[in-house]
mmCIF file of C-alpha atoms in Angstrom:
data_model
loop_
_atom_site.group_PDB
_atom_site.id
_atom_site.type_symbol
_atom_site.label_atom_id
_atom_site.label_comp_id
_atom_site.label_asym_id
_atom_site.label_seq_id
_atom_site.Cartn_x
_atom_site.Cartn_y
_atom_site.Cartn_z
ATOM 1 C CA MET A 23 44.971 96.009 -44.620
ATOM 2 C CA LEU A 24 41.547 95.765 -46.243
ATOM 3 C CA ASP A 25 41.942 98.914 -48.345
ATOM 4 C CA PRO A 26 43.253 97.055 -51.447
ATOM 5 C CA LEU A 27 40.261 94.709 -51.195
ATOM 6 C CA TYR A 28 37.821 97.598 -50.946
ATOM 7 C CA ARG A 29 39.431 99.350 -53.928
ATOM 8 C CA ARG A 30 39.070 96.205 -55.989
ATOM 9 C CA PHE A 31 35.547 95.465 -54.728
ATOM 10 C CA PRO A 32 33.860 98.805 -53.868
ATOM 11 C CA ALA A 33 30.584 96.991 -53.251
ATOM 12 C CA ALA A 34 32.218 95.335 -50.243
ATOM 13 C CA LEU A 35 33.095 98.741 -48.764
ATOM 14 C CA MET A 36 29.562 100.032 -49.215
ATOM 15 C CA ALA A 37 28.120 96.845 -47.747
ATOM 16 C CA ARG A 38 30.365 97.081 -44.686
ATOM 17 C CA ARG A 39 29.393 100.702 -44.110
ATOM 18 C CA ASN A 40 25.693 99.887 -44.471
ATOM 19 C CA LEU A 41 25.943 97.065 -41.933
ATOM 20 C CA THR A 42 27.845 99.137 -39.374
ATOM 21 C CA ARG A 43 25.108 101.787 -39.473
ATOM 22 C CA THR A 44 22.767 99.287 -37.808
ATOM 23 C CA LYS A 45 25.236 97.402 -35.651
ATOM 24 C CA VAL A 46 22.750 95.847 -33.239
ATOM 25 C CA ARG A 47 20.479 94.579 -36.005
ATOM 26 C CA SER A 48 23.452 93.192 -37.965
ATOM 27 C CA ALA A 49 24.890 91.539 -34.861
ATOM 28 C CA LEU A 50 21.581 89.850 -34.059
ATOM 29 C CA ALA A 51 21.305 88.568 -37.642
ATOM 30 C CA SER A 52 24.850 87.185 -37.452
ATOM 31 C CA LEU A 53 24.101 85.646 -34.064
ATOM 32 C CA GLY A 54 21.557 83.354 -35.698
ATOM 33 C CA ILE A 55 24.248 82.194 -38.128
ATOM 34 C CA VAL A 56 26.702 81.669 -35.254
ATOM 35 C CA ILE A 57 24.226 79.483 -33.368
ATOM 36 C CA GLY A 58 23.425 77.469 -36.496
ATOM 37 C CA VAL A 59 27.091 76.828 -37.304
ATOM 38 C CA ILE A 60 27.823 75.793 -33.717
ATOM 39 C CA ALA A 61 24.844 73.433 -33.724
ATOM 40 C CA ILE A 62 25.812 71.723 -36.988
ATOM 41 C CA ALA A 63 29.554 71.474 -36.316
ATOM 42 C CA SER A 64 29.243 70.496 -32.644
ATOM 43 C CA LEU A 65 26.637 67.791 -33.186
ATOM 44 C CA GLY A 66 28.617 66.437 -36.137
ATOM 45 C CA MET A 67 31.846 66.320 -34.129
ATOM 46 C CA PHE A 68 30.032 64.768 -31.181
ATOM 47 C CA GLY A 69 28.754 61.986 -33.445
ATOM 48 C CA VAL A 70 32.260 61.406 -34.828
ATOM 49 C CA ALA A 71 33.702 61.249 -31.296
ATOM 50 C CA LEU A 72 31.067 58.702 -30.218
ATOM 51 C CA GLN A 73 31.681 56.593 -33.309
ATOM 52 C CA TYR A 74 35.445 56.658 -32.811
ATOM 53 C CA SER A 75 35.100 55.874 -29.095
ATOM 54 C CA PHE A 76 32.869 52.910 -29.874
ATOM 55 C CA SER A 77 35.261 51.690 -32.565
ATOM 56 C CA GLU A 78 38.138 51.937 -30.103
ATOM 57 C CA ASN A 79 36.220 49.865 -27.568
ATOM 58 C CA LEU A 80 35.602 47.235 -30.215
ATOM 59 C CA GLY A 81 39.357 46.724 -30.254
ATOM 60 C CA GLY A 82 40.433 44.205 -32.877
ATOM 61 C CA LEU A 83 36.943 42.865 -33.375
ATOM 62 C CA GLY A 84 37.053 43.726 -37.055
ATOM 63 C CA ASN A 85 40.053 41.443 -37.517
ATOM 64 C CA GLN A 86 38.410 38.398 -35.956
ATOM 65 C CA VAL A 87 36.626 35.416 -37.435
ATOM 66 C CA THR A 88 34.647 33.037 -35.232
ATOM 67 C CA VAL A 89 34.207 29.412 -36.299
ATOM 68 C CA SER A 90 31.573 27.308 -34.518
ATOM 69 C CA PRO A 91 29.886 23.953 -35.223
ATOM 70 C CA ASN A 92 26.670 24.044 -37.219
ATOM 71 C CA SER A 93 24.221 22.384 -34.833
ATOM 72 C CA GLU A 94 21.492 22.437 -37.483
ATOM 73 C CA ALA A 95 23.602 20.020 -39.534
ATOM 74 C CA GLY A 96 24.088 17.779 -36.475
ATOM 75 C CA VAL A 97 27.654 18.949 -35.755
ATOM 76 C CA GLN A 98 28.096 19.446 -32.008
ATOM 77 C CA ASN A 99 31.853 20.026 -31.727
ATOM 78 C CA LEU A 100 34.862 20.932 -33.833
ATOM 79 C CA THR A 101 37.416 18.134 -33.966
ATOM 80 C CA GLU A 102 41.190 18.235 -33.720
ATOM 81 C CA ARG A 103 41.238 17.613 -37.449
ATOM 82 C CA ASP A 104 39.021 20.680 -38.021
ATOM 83 C CA VAL A 105 41.381 22.838 -35.977
ATOM 84 C CA ARG A 106 44.430 21.570 -37.865
ATOM 85 C CA GLU A 107 42.672 22.263 -41.164
ATOM 86 C CA ILE A 108 41.846 25.800 -40.060
ATOM 87 C CA ARG A 109 45.482 26.395 -39.097
ATOM 88 C CA ARG A 110 46.605 25.069 -42.463
ATOM 89 C CA VAL A 111 44.333 27.177 -44.643
ATOM 90 C CA VAL A 112 44.816 30.488 -42.809
ATOM 91 C CA GLY A 113 48.607 30.221 -42.744
ATOM 92 C CA PRO A 114 51.240 30.776 -40.047
ATOM 93 C CA ASP A 115 50.755 34.562 -39.827
ATOM 94 C CA VAL A 116 47.191 34.287 -38.500
ATOM 95 C CA SER A 117 46.482 33.454 -34.846
ATOM 96 C CA VAL A 118 44.154 30.495 -34.224
ATOM 97 C CA SER A 119 42.760 29.835 -30.728
ATOM 98 C CA SER A 120 40.552 26.823 -30.085
ATOM 99 C CA GLU A 121 38.271 26.880 -27.061
ATOM 100 C CA LYS A 122 36.440 24.383 -24.903
ATOM 101 C CA ARG A 123 33.832 25.240 -22.310
ATOM 102 C CA THR A 124 31.554 23.524 -19.873
ATOM 103 C CA SER A 125 29.522 24.289 -16.748
ATOM 104 C CA GLU A 126 31.082 23.175 -13.448
ATOM 105 C CA PRO A 127 30.459 23.820 -9.727
ATOM 106 C CA VAL A 128 32.941 26.445 -8.556
ATOM 107 C CA SER A 129 33.607 27.700 -5.032
ATOM 108 C CA TYR A 130 35.839 30.509 -3.824
ATOM 109 C CA ASP A 131 37.555 30.599 -0.439
ATOM 110 C CA ARG A 132 35.702 27.461 0.721
ATOM 111 C CA GLY A 133 32.387 29.148 0.057
ATOM 112 C CA PRO A 134 29.270 27.474 -1.357
ATOM 113 C CA ASN A 135 29.386 25.972 -4.819
ATOM 114 C CA GLN A 136 27.928 27.958 -7.686
ATOM 115 C CA THR A 137 27.594 26.704 -11.218
ATOM 116 C CA GLU A 138 29.731 28.668 -13.648
ATOM 117 C CA VAL A 139 31.002 28.284 -17.199
ATOM 118 C CA VAL A 140 34.706 27.426 -17.268
ATOM 119 C CA TYR A 141 36.830 27.654 -20.380
ATOM 120 C CA GLY A 142 39.828 25.888 -21.800
ATOM 121 C CA ILE A 143 42.082 27.424 -24.426
ATOM 122 C CA GLU A 144 45.234 26.216 -26.074
ATOM 123 C CA ASP A 145 48.381 28.272 -25.494
ATOM 124 C CA PRO A 146 46.837 31.176 -23.534
ATOM 125 C CA ALA A 147 50.263 32.863 -23.336
ATOM 126 C CA SER A 148 50.047 33.642 -27.058
ATOM 127 C CA VAL A 149 46.630 35.267 -26.668
ATOM 128 C CA TYR A 150 46.640 37.058 -23.305
ATOM 129 C CA ASN A 151 48.872 39.112 -21.052
ATOM 130 C CA ALA A 152 48.976 38.728 -17.269
ATOM 131 C CA SER A 153 48.245 41.735 -15.084
ATOM 132 C CA GLU A 154 49.343 39.670 -12.056
ATOM 133 C CA GLY A 155 51.396 36.486 -11.902
ATOM 134 C CA ARG A 156 52.702 34.653 -14.950
ATOM 135 C CA ILE A 157 50.919 32.614 -17.596
ATOM 136 C CA PRO A 158 52.629 29.194 -17.719
ATOM 137 C CA ASP A 159 53.788 27.955 -21.108
ATOM 138 C CA PRO A 160 52.690 25.256 -21.591
ATOM 139 C CA PHE A 161 49.542 25.668 -19.484
ATOM 140 C CA GLN A 162 49.060 22.260 -17.847
ATOM 141 C CA SER A 163 47.939 22.951 -14.281
ATOM 142 C CA GLY A 164 46.184 25.520 -12.119
ATOM 143 C CA VAL A 165 43.684 28.122 -13.316
ATOM 144 C CA LEU A 166 43.759 31.546 -14.931
ATOM 145 C CA VAL A 167 41.131 34.134 -13.998
ATOM 146 C CA GLY A 168 39.981 37.397 -15.551
ATOM 147 C CA GLU A 169 40.365 40.741 -13.824
ATOM 148 C CA THR A 170 36.664 41.082 -12.985
ATOM 149 C CA VAL A 171 36.563 37.604 -11.415
ATOM 150 C CA ALA A 172 39.720 38.376 -9.430
ATOM 151 C CA GLU A 173 38.320 41.705 -8.234
ATOM 152 C CA ASN A 174 34.885 40.347 -7.285
ATOM 153 C CA GLU A 175 36.268 37.304 -5.439
ATOM 154 C CA GLY A 176 39.413 38.900 -4.000
ATOM 155 C CA LEU A 177 41.727 36.541 -5.891
ATOM 156 C CA GLN A 178 45.404 36.910 -6.663
ATOM 157 C CA PRO A 179 48.132 34.511 -7.841
ATOM 158 C CA GLY A 180 48.696 31.821 -5.231
ATOM 159 C CA ASN A 181 45.088 31.689 -4.025
ATOM 160 C CA THR A 182 43.074 28.536 -4.598
ATOM 161 C CA ILE A 183 39.591 27.906 -5.942
ATOM 162 C CA THR A 184 37.658 24.676 -6.157
ATOM 163 C CA VAL A 185 36.386 23.497 -9.551
ATOM 164 C CA ASN A 186 34.220 20.371 -9.608
ATOM 165 C CA GLY A 187 35.632 19.299 -6.249
ATOM 166 C CA SER A 188 39.292 19.769 -7.245
ATOM 167 C CA SER A 189 41.365 22.481 -5.569
ATOM 168 C CA MET A 190 43.344 24.525 -8.091
ATOM 169 C CA ARG A 191 45.866 27.294 -7.626
ATOM 170 C CA VAL A 192 45.467 30.618 -9.411
ATOM 171 C CA ARG A 193 48.496 31.002 -11.664
ATOM 172 C CA ALA A 194 47.754 34.445 -13.118
ATOM 173 C CA VAL A 195 45.172 37.180 -13.464
ATOM 174 C CA LEU A 196 44.560 37.876 -17.161
ATOM 175 C CA GLU A 197 44.650 41.432 -18.382
ATOM 176 C CA SER A 198 41.394 42.684 -19.883
ATOM 177 C CA THR A 199 41.471 43.430 -23.593
ATOM 178 C CA GLY A 200 39.084 46.334 -23.021
ATOM 179 C CA SER A 201 36.939 45.399 -25.994
ATOM 180 C CA PHE A 202 33.825 43.515 -27.015
ATOM 181 C CA SER A 203 35.901 40.696 -28.432
ATOM 182 C CA GLN A 204 34.625 37.224 -27.620
ATOM 183 C CA LEU A 205 38.171 36.467 -26.464
ATOM 184 C CA ASN A 206 37.952 39.046 -23.683
ATOM 185 C CA PRO A 207 38.882 37.110 -20.485
ATOM 186 C CA GLU A 208 37.468 39.650 -18.046
ATOM 187 C CA ASN A 209 34.714 37.445 -16.570
ATOM 188 C CA ARG A 210 36.223 34.032 -17.297
ATOM 189 C CA ILE A 211 37.977 31.155 -15.574
ATOM 190 C CA TYR A 212 40.397 29.149 -17.712
ATOM 191 C CA LEU A 213 41.509 25.582 -17.110
ATOM 192 C CA PRO A 214 44.059 23.564 -19.094
ATOM 193 C CA VAL A 215 42.374 21.935 -22.106
ATOM 194 C CA THR A 216 43.555 18.571 -20.761
ATOM 195 C CA SER A 217 41.140 19.029 -17.840
ATOM 196 C CA PHE A 218 38.116 18.598 -20.104
ATOM 197 C CA GLU A 219 36.680 15.191 -20.836
ATOM 198 C CA GLU A 220 35.253 16.297 -24.179
ATOM 199 C CA ARG A 221 37.681 15.901 -27.030
ATOM 200 C CA GLY A 222 36.047 18.441 -29.314
ATOM 201 C CA TYR A 223 36.033 22.238 -29.287
ATOM 202 C CA GLN A 224 33.022 24.540 -29.071
ATOM 203 C CA GLN A 225 34.625 27.474 -30.826
ATOM 204 C CA VAL A 226 37.709 28.539 -32.763
ATOM 205 C CA TYR A 227 38.825 32.174 -32.910
ATOM 206 C CA VAL A 228 40.897 33.375 -35.842
ATOM 207 C CA THR A 229 42.645 36.733 -35.447
ATOM 208 C CA ALA A 230 44.270 38.292 -38.521
ATOM 209 C CA GLU A 231 46.380 41.395 -39.016
ATOM 210 C CA SER A 232 43.646 43.333 -40.818
ATOM 211 C CA GLY A 233 40.011 43.163 -41.816
ATOM 212 C CA THR A 234 41.017 42.184 -45.358
ATOM 213 C CA ASP A 235 43.123 39.281 -44.058
ATOM 214 C CA ALA A 236 40.236 38.228 -41.813
ATOM 215 C CA ASN A 237 37.891 38.162 -44.819
ATOM 216 C CA GLU A 238 40.350 36.043 -46.818
ATOM 217 C CA SER A 239 40.698 33.659 -43.861
ATOM 218 C CA ALA A 240 36.918 33.317 -43.570
ATOM 219 C CA VAL A 241 36.626 32.459 -47.264
ATOM 220 C CA ALA A 242 39.430 29.886 -46.984
ATOM 221 C CA ILE A 243 37.810 28.243 -43.931
ATOM 222 C CA ARG A 244 34.423 27.993 -45.648
ATOM 223 C CA ASP A 245 36.002 26.440 -48.726
ATOM 224 C CA ALA A 246 37.940 23.924 -46.649
ATOM 225 C CA LEU A 247 35.331 22.841 -44.069
ATOM 226 C CA ASN A 248 32.060 23.429 -45.901
ATOM 227 C CA ASP A 249 33.009 21.946 -49.253
ATOM 228 C CA ARG A 250 30.467 19.088 -49.036
ATOM 229 C CA GLU A 251 28.091 20.215 -46.289
ATOM 230 C CA GLN A 252 27.649 23.187 -44.019
ATOM 231 C CA ARG A 253 29.539 21.725 -41.065
ATOM 232 C CA VAL A 254 30.608 25.014 -39.517
ATOM 233 C CA ASN A 255 29.323 28.547 -39.124
ATOM 234 C CA VAL A 256 31.915 31.183 -39.992
ATOM 235 C CA GLN A 257 31.158 34.652 -38.677
ATOM 236 C CA GLU A 258 33.204 37.618 -39.768
ATOM 237 C CA LEU A 259 32.965 40.027 -36.863
ATOM 238 C CA GLY A 260 34.176 42.848 -39.099
ATOM 239 C CA SER A 261 30.723 42.879 -40.724
ATOM 240 C CA ILE A 262 29.242 43.744 -37.320
ATOM 241 C CA VAL A 263 31.641 46.695 -37.023
ATOM 242 C CA ASP A 264 30.650 47.872 -40.514
ATOM 243 C CA GLN A 265 26.958 47.720 -39.615
ATOM 244 C CA ILE A 266 27.577 49.693 -36.427
ATOM 245 C CA ASN A 267 29.519 52.351 -38.350
ATOM 246 C CA GLU A 268 26.708 52.621 -40.890
ATOM 247 C CA GLN A 269 24.198 53.173 -38.080
ATOM 248 C CA PHE A 270 26.390 55.891 -36.591
ATOM 249 C CA GLN A 271 26.534 57.619 -39.972
ATOM 250 C CA VAL A 272 22.730 57.601 -40.123
ATOM 251 C CA ILE A 273 22.560 59.050 -36.600
ATOM 252 C CA ASN A 274 25.090 61.749 -37.530
ATOM 253 C CA THR A 275 23.087 62.687 -40.605
ATOM 254 C CA VAL A 276 19.886 63.019 -38.559
ATOM 255 C CA LEU A 277 21.630 65.126 -35.894
ATOM 256 C CA VAL A 278 23.174 67.447 -38.461
ATOM 257 C CA GLY A 279 19.837 67.692 -40.286
ATOM 258 C CA ILE A 280 18.114 68.777 -37.082
ATOM 259 C CA ALA A 281 20.864 71.317 -36.411
ATOM 260 C CA ALA A 282 20.568 72.663 -39.975
ATOM 261 C CA ILE A 283 17.043 73.846 -39.150
ATOM 262 C CA SER A 284 18.583 76.529 -36.929
ATOM 263 C CA LEU A 285 20.539 77.853 -39.918
ATOM 264 C CA PHE A 286 17.368 78.098 -41.983
ATOM 265 C CA VAL A 287 15.831 80.086 -39.138
ATOM 266 C CA ALA A 288 18.917 82.321 -39.206
ATOM 267 C CA GLY A 289 18.425 82.717 -42.965
ATOM 268 C CA ILE A 290 14.892 83.973 -42.371
ATOM 269 C CA SER A 291 16.322 86.469 -39.885
ATOM 270 C CA ILE A 292 18.775 87.725 -42.517
ATOM 271 C CA LEU A 293 15.952 87.914 -45.061
ATOM 272 C CA ASN A 294 13.977 90.055 -42.629
ATOM 273 C CA VAL A 295 16.961 92.309 -41.898
ATOM 274 C CA MET A 296 17.667 92.809 -45.591
ATOM 275 C CA LEU A 297 14.028 93.568 -46.393
ATOM 276 C CA MET A 298 13.894 96.153 -43.605
ATOM 277 C CA SER A 299 17.132 97.644 -44.871
ATOM 278 C CA THR A 300 15.677 97.859 -48.381
ATOM 279 C CA VAL A 301 12.610 99.748 -47.122
ATOM 280 C CA GLU A 302 14.637 102.116 -44.920
ATOM 281 C CA ARG A 303 17.147 102.897 -47.676
ATOM 282 C CA ARG A 304 14.644 103.236 -50.511
ATOM 283 C CA GLU A 305 15.510 106.879 -51.207
ATOM 284 C CA GLU A 306 19.229 106.135 -50.991
ATOM 285 C CA ILE A 307 18.825 103.352 -53.554
ATOM 286 C CA GLY A 308 16.875 105.761 -55.763
ATOM 287 C CA VAL A 309 19.748 108.261 -55.631
ATOM 288 C CA LEU A 310 22.237 105.527 -56.571
ATOM 289 C CA ARG A 311 20.093 104.544 -59.542
ATOM 290 C CA ALA A 312 19.662 108.212 -60.549
ATOM 291 C CA VAL A 313 23.430 108.883 -60.623
ATOM 292 C CA GLY A 314 24.077 105.899 -62.886
ATOM 293 C CA TYR A 315 24.172 102.750 -60.752
ATOM 294 C CA GLN A 316 22.870 99.778 -62.703
ATOM 295 C CA LYS A 317 20.561 97.130 -61.321
ATOM 296 C CA ARG A 318 23.430 94.667 -61.057
ATOM 297 C CA ASP A 319 25.462 97.206 -59.019
ATOM 298 C CA VAL A 320 22.668 97.570 -56.468
ATOM 299 C CA MET A 321 22.278 93.792 -56.324
ATOM 300 C CA LYS A 322 26.006 93.416 -55.722
ATOM 301 C CA VAL A 323 25.859 95.753 -52.724
ATOM 302 C CA MET A 324 22.828 94.042 -51.191
ATOM 303 C CA LEU A 325 24.163 90.534 -51.798
ATOM 304 C CA MET A 326 27.525 91.560 -50.375
ATOM 305 C CA GLU A 327 25.784 92.668 -47.183
ATOM 306 C CA ALA A 328 24.141 89.262 -46.830
ATOM 307 C CA THR A 329 27.434 87.534 -47.659
ATOM 308 C CA LEU A 330 29.336 89.544 -45.038
ATOM 309 C CA LEU A 331 26.748 88.605 -42.422
ATOM 310 C CA GLY A 332 27.159 84.946 -43.339
ATOM 311 C CA VAL A 333 30.970 85.051 -43.423
ATOM 312 C CA PHE A 334 31.231 86.902 -40.119
ATOM 313 C CA GLY A 335 28.711 84.612 -38.398
ATOM 314 C CA GLY A 336 30.354 81.543 -39.959
ATOM 315 C CA LEU A 337 33.848 82.504 -38.787
ATOM 316 C CA VAL A 338 32.683 83.199 -35.250
ATOM 317 C CA GLY A 339 30.659 79.966 -35.248
ATOM 318 C CA VAL A 340 33.616 77.902 -36.493
ATOM 319 C CA SER A 341 35.886 79.471 -33.857
ATOM 320 C CA VAL A 342 33.473 78.637 -31.044
ATOM 321 C CA SER A 343 32.810 75.185 -32.526
ATOM 322 C CA THR A 344 36.552 74.478 -32.518
ATOM 323 C CA LEU A 345 36.671 75.121 -28.769
ATOM 324 C CA VAL A 346 33.569 72.976 -28.283
ATOM 325 C CA GLY A 347 35.145 70.222 -30.403
ATOM 326 C CA LEU A 348 38.317 70.290 -28.314
ATOM 327 C CA ALA A 349 36.211 69.867 -25.161
ATOM 328 C CA ILE A 350 34.111 67.072 -26.707
ATOM 329 C CA ASN A 351 37.173 65.093 -27.785
ATOM 330 C CA HIS A 352 38.926 65.722 -24.475
ATOM 331 C CA TYR A 353 36.083 64.428 -22.335
ATOM 332 C CA THR A 354 34.871 61.705 -24.733
ATOM 333 C CA LEU A 355 38.177 60.324 -26.002
ATOM 334 C CA ASP A 356 40.626 61.899 -23.525
ATOM 335 C CA ASP A 357 42.434 63.234 -26.591
ATOM 336 C CA ALA A 358 41.709 66.829 -27.614
ATOM 337 C CA THR A 359 43.929 66.518 -30.713
ATOM 338 C CA ALA A 360 41.381 64.052 -32.146
ATOM 339 C CA LEU A 361 39.522 67.198 -33.254
ATOM 340 C CA PHE A 362 41.843 67.419 -36.244
ATOM 341 C CA ARG A 363 40.602 64.222 -37.847
ATOM 342 C CA LEU A 364 39.367 64.684 -41.392
ATOM 343 C CA ALA A 365 35.718 63.988 -40.434
ATOM 344 C CA ASN A 366 35.705 66.780 -37.818
ATOM 345 C CA LEU A 367 37.359 69.270 -40.183
ATOM 346 C CA TRP A 368 34.769 68.350 -42.808
ATOM 347 C CA TYR A 369 31.935 69.243 -40.407
ATOM 348 C CA LEU A 370 33.573 72.594 -39.568
ATOM 349 C CA LEU A 371 34.073 73.529 -43.223
ATOM 350 C CA SER A 372 30.624 72.267 -44.209
ATOM 351 C CA ALA A 373 28.938 74.282 -41.461
ATOM 352 C CA PHE A 374 30.798 77.434 -42.572
ATOM 353 C CA ALA A 375 29.981 76.884 -46.257
ATOM 354 C CA PHE A 376 26.337 76.151 -45.446
ATOM 355 C CA ALA A 377 26.119 79.370 -43.413
ATOM 356 C CA VAL A 378 27.438 81.473 -46.301
ATOM 357 C CA VAL A 379 25.157 79.778 -48.843
ATOM 358 C CA VAL A 380 22.066 80.259 -46.653
ATOM 359 C CA SER A 381 22.988 83.916 -46.137
ATOM 360 C CA VAL A 382 23.436 84.558 -49.860
ATOM 361 C CA LEU A 383 20.166 82.814 -50.712
ATOM 362 C CA SER A 384 18.384 84.844 -48.034
ATOM 363 C CA GLY A 385 19.701 88.039 -49.582
ATOM 364 C CA LEU A 386 18.626 87.242 -53.148
ATOM 365 C CA TYR A 387 15.029 88.449 -52.913
ATOM 366 C CA PRO A 388 15.798 91.676 -51.003
ATOM 367 C CA ALA A 389 18.623 92.403 -53.472
ATOM 368 C CA TRP A 390 16.328 91.829 -56.441
ATOM 369 C CA LYS A 391 13.598 93.939 -54.845
ATOM 370 C CA ALA A 392 16.020 96.805 -54.204
ATOM 371 C CA ALA A 393 17.508 96.628 -57.700
ATOM 372 C CA SER A 394 14.051 96.589 -59.309
ATOM 373 C CA GLU A 395 13.018 99.927 -57.790
ATOM 374 C CA GLU A 396 12.388 102.608 -60.379
ATOM 375 C CA PRO A 397 14.589 105.616 -59.554
ATOM 376 C CA VAL A 398 11.724 108.107 -59.720
ATOM 377 C CA GLU A 399 9.449 106.004 -57.514
ATOM 378 C CA ALA A 400 12.286 105.352 -55.013
ATOM 379 C CA LEU A 401 13.125 109.061 -54.755
ATOM 380 C CA ARG A 402 9.448 109.944 -54.325
ATOM 381 C CA GLY A 403 9.236 107.419 -51.472
#
């Protein structure tokens, strides 16, 4: 199968034969390349898997905008008018959830009171799903609890808890969003907003379809509510996600840089192998030069040897790295097929290309040294 290639590139045939004469030495030189490729590709894919896992846990955080009163300007709460204005400027396709909260004494199963933060949110059925029970629409009585609260206190729909001396029935257990979103109900207790004496809201959450829509909503809210003074703080949570992704990219670069050191070490090993080969085959090189081989022909053979070492080590390293990547993505993301994302393929190809380049560069000096031998001096040696 390789005969046509060897006929077209005779230097490749000579290089292969030269390498197979010292199989152990060639294998050890390639082993350094294999280890380097595995280190670069595996660490790169591990960084990508961690970044993707973290992004998945962030859920829809990048699509959220949080609006809160600017206490520095003397604004303590958002009014009903503020909420209506937010709904107007963001449009009907964007979800707006206004929230109240306060600290109240809470007791479970007639136990002692403990002060906890309780929340009130308009239309919870449009924001959350129930893992147990049913979220009433409209929500006008009872309480809703998060899954962690229900698990820690042994609550289920139909049980009662006491909030500020009033006994309230648990209507539903809210399903966790599994993210870092500020709307995650996992550790919260929700009361109807009519249960709060305060008329204002402490926070408004705006959830758009995409990060671009969230950015447009944030700009519209600032223009509408902060036209005369900075009454509200508008935080685009997507910027936090971007900062986290940038930090992961820096970490990935550092990891891959550390792994690349092993390839440089492998390059030194190839340099050593090629120099030893040049010394051992000095008379052979002299014969080649004496029968008409030009300097460039000798260089081709020597460089081809280094290239073959790099290609062989790179292919083996990429093959092993693919198996490692499948395991990393299986155990990190529970999805082995995530290996085939563009970022992972880029690390595999980059590691292979880097291995070949390092091998060729390592073979340059030995090739030049071999080609520069004077035929008479080489034969005498």
